[in-house]
């Protein structure tokens, strides 16, 4: 077990962005194009909570989505691309040959192609792999650590997913997944840190709950995830709150991993979460893996729901299992907010 720690160097999430490409793909697509699955709109909604999801158009790659999300986040932060010192990227859906992150290279990394696309010449970058849906939490913790270690000012965290080329339409869970990108800008701050607590953990006993088959398609043991996932999210949430000395009353918003509506509902029930403060977008976007938490965050920021200074708890569980929770303020602390 890995306990969480308070931020030792003040950082603030100064901007966020998102991109969900194209028109939404409705559940009727599966009835029409894949009747062998035996699913309809009612079944998909009941078992996953998804009504629509977004898939990039043919010829569009992870880096295209990531560029748009990053540009939105930088604009929201009021940061020029030339000020970016570090890019930390993550994706769970890139594959050599069958689903590379760019149109011109078969490699799977995202940070370096994105750096060139953005023209972030001052930055250095790398990818965080193997944590899937928990990618934003891990990448943000790494960004905070490197801001402290290297004395840099600005880190850009980017998540991008394009699941369509690796979905196996022999399995009903193909209806669950959507694509997109999300980004956040973390900056060294003066005064209280906007990143108040991070809890990260992993347990490799069920690492094979996720796999890749001989056709390079994604394989997921949904029953294992459904059985164990809620408890892991509950554990991380409780530890994060205890470590920060906070209660649910101190939170403005809660963003659970948008993995499956039934998992979300179970977590909400186990924690007795206040329903009016739980933010969900799985119905419109599907399960977007690493984009899940930051995508929901960015949509609600740019939709006017989340305000600067709001305190947020986000939780996620990904491959491995790797899971965690993070308590932070969007835009830093504002005078007079709860818990100060």
GROMACS .gro file of C-alpha atoms in nm:
model
  340
    1UNK     CA    1   0.000   0.000   0.000
    2UNK     CA    2   0.118   0.351  -0.076
    3UNK     CA    3  -0.004   0.627   0.151
    4UNK     CA    4  -0.076   0.969   0.010
    5UNK     CA    5   0.126   1.276   0.097
    6UNK     CA    6   0.049   1.643   0.095
    7UNK     CA    7   0.212   1.849  -0.174
    8UNK     CA    8   0.557   1.969  -0.063
    9UNK     CA    9   0.586   2.229  -0.338
   10UNK     CA   10   0.286   2.453  -0.405
   11UNK     CA   11   0.136   2.391  -0.749
   12UNK     CA   12  -0.190   2.502  -0.906
   13UNK     CA   13  -0.401   2.355  -1.185
   14UNK     CA   14  -0.433   2.681  -1.376
   15UNK     CA   15  -0.607   2.556  -1.690
   16UNK     CA   16  -0.787   2.255  -1.838
   17UNK     CA   17  -0.906   2.154  -2.182
   18UNK     CA   18  -1.085   1.872  -2.361
   19UNK     CA   19  -1.167   1.739  -2.706
   20UNK     CA   20  -1.431   1.483  -2.801
   21UNK     CA   21  -1.407   1.438  -3.178
   22UNK     CA   22  -1.688   1.432  -3.428
   23UNK     CA   23  -2.055   1.367  -3.376
   24UNK     CA   24  -2.159   1.129  -3.101
   25UNK     CA   25  -2.202   0.764  -3.201
   26UNK     CA   26  -2.543   0.654  -3.066
   27UNK     CA   27  -2.629   0.312  -2.930
   28UNK     CA   28  -2.829   0.243  -3.242
   29UNK     CA   29  -2.495   0.194  -3.421
   30UNK     CA   30  -2.449  -0.137  -3.241
   31UNK     CA   31  -2.801  -0.254  -3.322
   32UNK     CA   32  -2.751  -0.166  -3.688
   33UNK     CA   33  -2.386  -0.260  -3.752
   34UNK     CA   34  -2.330  -0.540  -3.501
   35UNK     CA   35  -2.661  -0.723  -3.454
   36UNK     CA   36  -2.474  -1.040  -3.352
   37UNK     CA   37  -2.401  -0.876  -3.015
   38UNK     CA   38  -2.769  -0.888  -2.928
   39UNK     CA   39  -2.772  -0.547  -2.761
   40UNK     CA   40  -3.002  -0.251  -2.802
   41UNK     CA   41  -3.018   0.100  -2.660
   42UNK     CA   42  -3.197  -0.013  -2.346
   43UNK     CA   43  -2.948  -0.292  -2.275
   44UNK     CA   44  -2.645  -0.066  -2.323
   45UNK     CA   45  -2.785   0.209  -2.103
   46UNK     CA   46  -2.880  -0.038  -1.831
   47UNK     CA   47  -2.545  -0.219  -1.824
   48UNK     CA   48  -2.306   0.071  -1.891
   49UNK     CA   49  -2.492   0.402  -1.863
   50UNK     CA   50  -2.369   0.505  -2.209
   51UNK     CA   51  -2.603   0.666  -2.462
   52UNK     CA   52  -2.341   0.805  -2.701
   53UNK     CA   53  -1.965   0.799  -2.736
   54UNK     CA   54  -1.713   0.970  -2.965
   55UNK     CA   55  -1.465   0.799  -3.196
   56UNK     CA   56  -1.211   0.987  -3.407
   57UNK     CA   57  -1.272   0.985  -3.779
   58UNK     CA   58  -1.051   0.756  -3.993
   59UNK     CA   59  -0.714   0.922  -4.040
   60UNK     CA   60  -0.736   1.110  -3.712
   61UNK     CA   61  -0.494   1.008  -3.438
   62UNK     CA   62  -0.428   1.057  -3.067
   63UNK     CA   63  -0.198   1.352  -3.129
   64UNK     CA   64  -0.470   1.541  -3.318
   65UNK     CA   65  -0.710   1.519  -3.026
   66UNK     CA   66  -0.431   1.593  -2.777
   67UNK     CA   67  -0.325   1.906  -2.964
   68UNK     CA   68  -0.675   2.054  -2.945
   69UNK     CA   69  -0.719   1.969  -2.577
   70UNK     CA   70  -0.375   2.110  -2.492
   71UNK     CA   71  -0.442   2.432  -2.680
   72UNK     CA   72  -0.766   2.479  -2.483
   73UNK     CA   73  -0.590   2.412  -2.153
   74UNK     CA   74  -0.308   2.655  -2.228
   75UNK     CA   75  -0.556   2.926  -2.325
   76UNK     CA   76  -0.756   2.862  -2.008
   77UNK     CA   77  -0.435   2.893  -1.804
   78UNK     CA   78  -0.322   3.208  -1.984
   79UNK     CA   79   0.005   3.032  -2.066
   80UNK     CA   80   0.197   3.058  -2.393
   81UNK     CA   81   0.326   2.732  -2.535
   82UNK     CA   82   0.677   2.871  -2.508
   83UNK     CA   83   0.642   2.872  -2.129
   84UNK     CA   84   0.584   2.495  -2.105
   85UNK     CA   85   0.879   2.322  -1.937
   86UNK     CA   86   0.744   1.967  -1.922
   87UNK     CA   87   0.490   1.752  -2.106
   88UNK     CA   88   0.368   1.433  -1.940
   89UNK     CA   89   0.133   1.231  -2.161
   90UNK     CA   90  -0.059   0.909  -2.121
   91UNK     CA   91  -0.274   0.682  -2.333
   92UNK     CA   92  -0.404   0.328  -2.292
   93UNK     CA   93  -0.518   0.272  -2.649
   94UNK     CA   94  -0.211   0.331  -2.869
   95UNK     CA   95  -0.063   0.026  -3.045
   96UNK     CA   96   0.226  -0.015  -3.291
   97UNK     CA   97   0.107  -0.033  -3.653
   98UNK     CA   98  -0.264  -0.084  -3.584
   99UNK     CA   99  -0.321   0.230  -3.373
  100UNK     CA  100  -0.016   0.460  -3.351
  101UNK     CA  101  -0.047   0.807  -3.199
  102UNK     CA  102   0.044   0.983  -3.524
  103UNK     CA  103  -0.011   0.932  -3.897
  104UNK     CA  104   0.358   0.930  -3.983
  105UNK     CA  105   0.519   0.710  -3.717
  106UNK     CA  106   0.434   0.365  -3.580
  107UNK     CA  107   0.557   0.432  -3.229
  108UNK     CA  108   0.310   0.459  -2.941
  109UNK     CA  109   0.438   0.761  -2.750
  110UNK     CA  110   0.233   1.079  -2.734
  111UNK     CA  111   0.440   1.343  -2.551
  112UNK     CA  112   0.710   1.392  -2.816
  113UNK     CA  113   0.480   1.406  -3.120
  114UNK     CA  114   0.263   1.650  -2.926
  115UNK     CA  115   0.563   1.861  -2.830
  116UNK     CA  116   0.654   1.903  -3.196
  117UNK     CA  117   0.293   1.965  -3.298
  118UNK     CA  118   0.255   2.238  -3.035
  119UNK     CA  119   0.596   2.390  -3.099
  120UNK     CA  120   0.685   2.359  -2.731
  121UNK     CA  121   1.056   2.389  -2.801
  122UNK     CA  122   1.151   2.471  -2.443
  123UNK     CA  123   0.988   2.161  -2.297
  124UNK     CA  124   1.099   1.806  -2.246
  125UNK     CA  125   0.847   1.524  -2.237
  126UNK     CA  126   0.773   1.158  -2.184
  127UNK     CA  127   0.483   0.917  -2.147
  128UNK     CA  128   0.337   0.740  -1.845
  129UNK     CA  129   0.218   0.393  -1.945
  130UNK     CA  130   0.043   0.093  -1.797
  131UNK     CA  131  -0.195   0.273  -1.560
  132UNK     CA  132  -0.478   0.329  -1.811
  133UNK     CA  133  -0.777   0.500  -1.650
  134UNK     CA  134  -0.569   0.631  -1.357
  135UNK     CA  135  -0.331   0.807  -1.596
  136UNK     CA  136  -0.426   1.165  -1.512
  137UNK     CA  137  -0.369   1.110  -1.141
  138UNK     CA  138  -0.030   0.948  -1.194
  139UNK     CA  139   0.083   1.204  -1.453
  140UNK     CA  140  -0.022   1.494  -1.230
  141UNK     CA  141   0.168   1.352  -0.932
  142UNK     CA  142   0.477   1.308  -1.150
  143UNK     CA  143   0.443   1.661  -1.285
  144UNK     CA  144   0.424   1.801  -0.932
  145UNK     CA  145   0.732   1.604  -0.832
  146UNK     CA  146   0.937   1.723  -1.128
  147UNK     CA  147   0.832   2.084  -1.074
  148UNK     CA  148   0.987   2.047  -0.728
  149UNK     CA  149   1.290   1.839  -0.826
  150UNK     CA  150   1.398   2.035  -1.133
  151UNK     CA  151   1.287   2.379  -1.024
  152UNK     CA  152   1.067   2.425  -1.331
  153UNK     CA  153   0.754   2.634  -1.350
  154UNK     CA  154   0.500   2.481  -1.589
  155UNK     CA  155   0.393   2.126  -1.669
  156UNK     CA  156   0.138   2.019  -1.928
  157UNK     CA  157  -0.039   1.689  -1.858
  158UNK     CA  158  -0.223   1.538  -2.156
  159UNK     CA  159  -0.439   1.225  -2.189
  160UNK     CA  160  -0.565   1.099  -2.524
  161UNK     CA  161  -0.759   0.787  -2.625
  162UNK     CA  162  -0.865   0.643  -2.960
  163UNK     CA  163  -1.021   0.303  -2.882
  164UNK     CA  164  -1.206   0.238  -3.208
  165UNK     CA  165  -0.921   0.054  -3.392
  166UNK     CA  166  -0.862  -0.183  -3.098
  167UNK     CA  167  -1.220  -0.263  -3.002
  168UNK     CA  168  -1.329  -0.623  -3.045
  169UNK     CA  169  -1.683  -0.623  -3.176
  170UNK     CA  170  -1.708  -0.986  -3.075
  171UNK     CA  171  -1.771  -0.860  -2.722
  172UNK     CA  172  -2.053  -0.647  -2.588
  173UNK     CA  173  -1.816  -0.426  -2.389
  174UNK     CA  174  -1.719  -0.260  -2.719
  175UNK     CA  175  -2.026  -0.044  -2.660
  176UNK     CA  176  -1.869   0.100  -2.345
  177UNK     CA  177  -1.567   0.283  -2.483
  178UNK     CA  178  -1.529   0.629  -2.630
  179UNK     CA  179  -1.238   0.841  -2.748
  180UNK     CA  180  -1.121   1.190  -2.668
  181UNK     CA  181  -0.848   1.394  -2.507
  182UNK     CA  182  -0.805   1.614  -2.202
  183UNK     CA  183  -0.525   1.830  -2.068
  184UNK     CA  184  -0.428   2.020  -1.756
  185UNK     CA  185  -0.166   2.286  -1.689
  186UNK     CA  186   0.009   2.261  -1.351
  187UNK     CA  187   0.220   2.559  -1.244
  188UNK     CA  188   0.443   2.637  -0.950
  189UNK     CA  189   0.248   2.862  -0.715
  190UNK     CA  190   0.294   3.109  -0.435
  191UNK     CA  191   0.101   3.041  -0.118
  192UNK     CA  192  -0.124   2.737  -0.053
  193UNK     CA  193  -0.095   2.449  -0.295
  194UNK     CA  194  -0.386   2.373  -0.522
  195UNK     CA  195  -0.289   2.005  -0.509
  196UNK     CA  196  -0.376   1.911  -0.153
  197UNK     CA  197  -0.352   1.532  -0.144
  198UNK     CA  198  -0.265   1.243  -0.374
  199UNK     CA  199  -0.314   0.874  -0.298
  200UNK     CA  200  -0.178   0.620  -0.546
  201UNK     CA  201  -0.175   0.243  -0.512
  202UNK     CA  202  -0.146  -0.079  -0.709
  203UNK     CA  203  -0.203  -0.452  -0.671
  204UNK     CA  204  -0.071  -0.679  -0.945
  205UNK     CA  205  -0.272  -0.986  -0.851
  206UNK     CA  206  -0.523  -0.917  -1.128
  207UNK     CA  207  -0.293  -0.749  -1.381
  208UNK     CA  208  -0.430  -0.985  -1.647
  209UNK     CA  209  -0.781  -0.846  -1.612
  210UNK     CA  210  -0.672  -0.640  -1.913
  211UNK     CA  211  -0.496  -0.791  -2.214
  212UNK     CA  212  -0.439  -0.765  -2.590
  213UNK     CA  213  -0.545  -1.054  -2.811
  214UNK     CA  214  -0.371  -1.195  -3.119
  215UNK     CA  215  -0.550  -0.942  -3.339
  216UNK     CA  216  -0.425  -0.649  -3.129
  217UNK     CA  217  -0.773  -0.598  -2.985
  218UNK     CA  218  -0.840  -0.501  -2.626
  219UNK     CA  219  -0.956  -0.773  -2.385
  220UNK     CA  220  -1.116  -0.677  -2.054
  221UNK     CA  221  -1.250  -0.903  -1.778
  222UNK     CA  222  -1.542  -0.685  -1.683
  223UNK     CA  223  -1.668  -0.906  -1.401
  224UNK     CA  224  -1.336  -0.888  -1.216
  225UNK     CA  225  -1.324  -0.510  -1.252
  226UNK     CA  226  -1.686  -0.472  -1.148
  227UNK     CA  227  -1.628  -0.685  -0.839
  228UNK     CA  228  -1.307  -0.522  -0.715
  229UNK     CA  229  -1.315  -0.170  -0.860
  230UNK     CA  230  -1.569  -0.004  -0.628
  231UNK     CA  231  -1.386  -0.113  -0.313
  232UNK     CA  232  -1.057   0.023  -0.444
  233UNK     CA  233  -1.215   0.360  -0.523
  234UNK     CA  234  -1.377   0.375  -0.181
  235UNK     CA  235  -1.043   0.292  -0.016
  236UNK     CA  236  -0.854   0.563  -0.204
  237UNK     CA  237  -1.122   0.823  -0.137
  238UNK     CA  238  -1.127   0.761   0.236
  239UNK     CA  239  -0.749   0.768   0.259
  240UNK     CA  240  -0.727   1.092   0.062
  241UNK     CA  241  -0.982   1.265   0.281
  242UNK     CA  242  -0.819   1.138   0.600
  243UNK     CA  243  -0.474   1.243   0.480
  244UNK     CA  244  -0.597   1.593   0.399
  245UNK     CA  245  -0.799   1.621   0.719
  246UNK     CA  246  -1.117   1.685   0.520
  247UNK     CA  247  -1.472   1.551   0.497
  248UNK     CA  248  -1.717   1.544   0.210
  249UNK     CA  249  -1.860   1.868   0.345
  250UNK     CA  250  -1.532   2.039   0.250
  251UNK     CA  251  -1.560   1.935  -0.116
  252UNK     CA  252  -1.734   2.132  -0.387
  253UNK     CA  253  -1.732   1.851  -0.644
  254UNK     CA  254  -1.656   1.481  -0.675
  255UNK     CA  255  -1.547   1.327  -1.006
  256UNK     CA  256  -1.549   0.946  -1.003
  257UNK     CA  257  -1.386   0.744  -1.277
  258UNK     CA  258  -1.640   0.726  -1.559
  259UNK     CA  259  -1.593   0.353  -1.603
  260UNK     CA  260  -1.946   0.221  -1.584
  261UNK     CA  261  -2.261   0.379  -1.440
  262UNK     CA  262  -2.323   0.080  -1.215
  263UNK     CA  263  -1.975   0.111  -1.066
  264UNK     CA  264  -2.029   0.484  -1.014
  265UNK     CA  265  -2.363   0.420  -0.844
  266UNK     CA  266  -2.209   0.155  -0.616
  267UNK     CA  267  -1.928   0.387  -0.511
  268UNK     CA  268  -2.173   0.668  -0.446
  269UNK     CA  269  -2.383   0.435  -0.232
  270UNK     CA  270  -2.088   0.294  -0.035
  271UNK     CA  271  -1.956   0.642   0.042
  272UNK     CA  272  -2.299   0.805   0.079
  273UNK     CA  273  -2.185   1.073  -0.163
  274UNK     CA  274  -2.399   1.385  -0.202
  275UNK     CA  275  -2.560   1.329  -0.542
  276UNK     CA  276  -2.577   1.700  -0.625
  277UNK     CA  277  -2.198   1.724  -0.613
  278UNK     CA  278  -2.109   1.414  -0.817
  279UNK     CA  279  -2.019   1.496  -1.178
  280UNK     CA  280  -2.078   1.238  -1.453
  281UNK     CA  281  -2.035   1.245  -1.831
  282UNK     CA  282  -2.028   0.873  -1.915
  283UNK     CA  283  -2.376   0.897  -2.065
  284UNK     CA  284  -2.249   1.130  -2.340
  285UNK     CA  285  -1.884   1.024  -2.373
  286UNK     CA  286  -1.859   0.659  -2.271
  287UNK     CA  287  -1.564   0.518  -2.081
  288UNK     CA  288  -1.269   0.722  -2.209
  289UNK     CA  289  -1.000   0.558  -1.992
  290UNK     CA  290  -0.731   0.814  -1.897
  291UNK     CA  291  -0.948   1.097  -2.033
  292UNK     CA  292  -1.231   1.001  -1.797
  293UNK     CA  293  -1.147   1.223  -1.498
  294UNK     CA  294  -0.982   1.523  -1.671
  295UNK     CA  295  -1.238   1.517  -1.953
  296UNK     CA  296  -1.528   1.539  -1.708
  297UNK     CA  297  -1.339   1.808  -1.517
  298UNK     CA  298  -1.269   2.020  -1.825
  299UNK     CA  299  -1.623   1.991  -1.959
  300UNK     CA  300  -1.763   2.115  -1.631
  301UNK     CA  301  -1.510   2.396  -1.608
  302UNK     CA  302  -1.581   2.524  -1.956
  303UNK     CA  303  -1.954   2.461  -1.907
  304UNK     CA  304  -1.953   2.697  -1.609
  305UNK     CA  305  -2.028   2.437  -1.342
  306UNK     CA  306  -1.686   2.427  -1.176
  307UNK     CA  307  -1.552   2.768  -1.072
  308UNK     CA  308  -1.199   2.878  -0.994
  309UNK     CA  309  -1.122   2.800  -0.633
  310UNK     CA  310  -1.356   2.500  -0.616
  311UNK     CA  311  -1.218   2.200  -0.430
  312UNK     CA  312  -1.251   1.869  -0.615
  313UNK     CA  313  -1.192   1.507  -0.526
  314UNK     CA  314  -1.124   1.278  -0.823
  315UNK     CA  315  -1.081   0.901  -0.808
  316UNK     CA  316  -0.995   0.641  -1.069
  317UNK     CA  317  -0.900   0.275  -1.109
  318UNK     CA  318  -0.705   0.140  -1.406
  319UNK     CA  319  -0.510  -0.157  -1.531
  320UNK     CA  320  -0.308  -0.357  -1.288
  321UNK     CA  321  -0.497  -0.275  -1.072
  322UNK     CA  322  -0.363   0.078  -1.038
  323UNK     CA  323  -0.587   0.322  -0.856
  324UNK     CA  324  -0.591   0.644  -0.663
  325UNK     CA  325  -0.760   0.963  -0.554
  326UNK     CA  326  -0.659   1.326  -0.570
  327UNK     CA  327  -0.788   1.634  -0.389
  328UNK     CA  328  -0.716   1.963  -0.563
  329UNK     CA  329  -0.853   2.306  -0.640
  330UNK     CA  330  -0.912   2.421  -0.992
  331UNK     CA  331  -0.734   2.754  -1.028
  332UNK     CA  332  -0.594   2.751  -0.676
  333UNK     CA  333  -0.737   2.850  -0.341
  334UNK     CA  334  -0.977   3.143  -0.320
  335UNK     CA  335  -1.020   3.348  -0.006
  336UNK     CA  336  -1.310   3.238   0.209
  337UNK     CA  337  -1.348   2.891   0.061
  338UNK     CA  338  -1.440   2.604   0.290
  339UNK     CA  339  -1.160   2.429   0.475
  340UNK     CA  340  -0.923   2.726   0.476
   0.00000   0.00000   0.00000
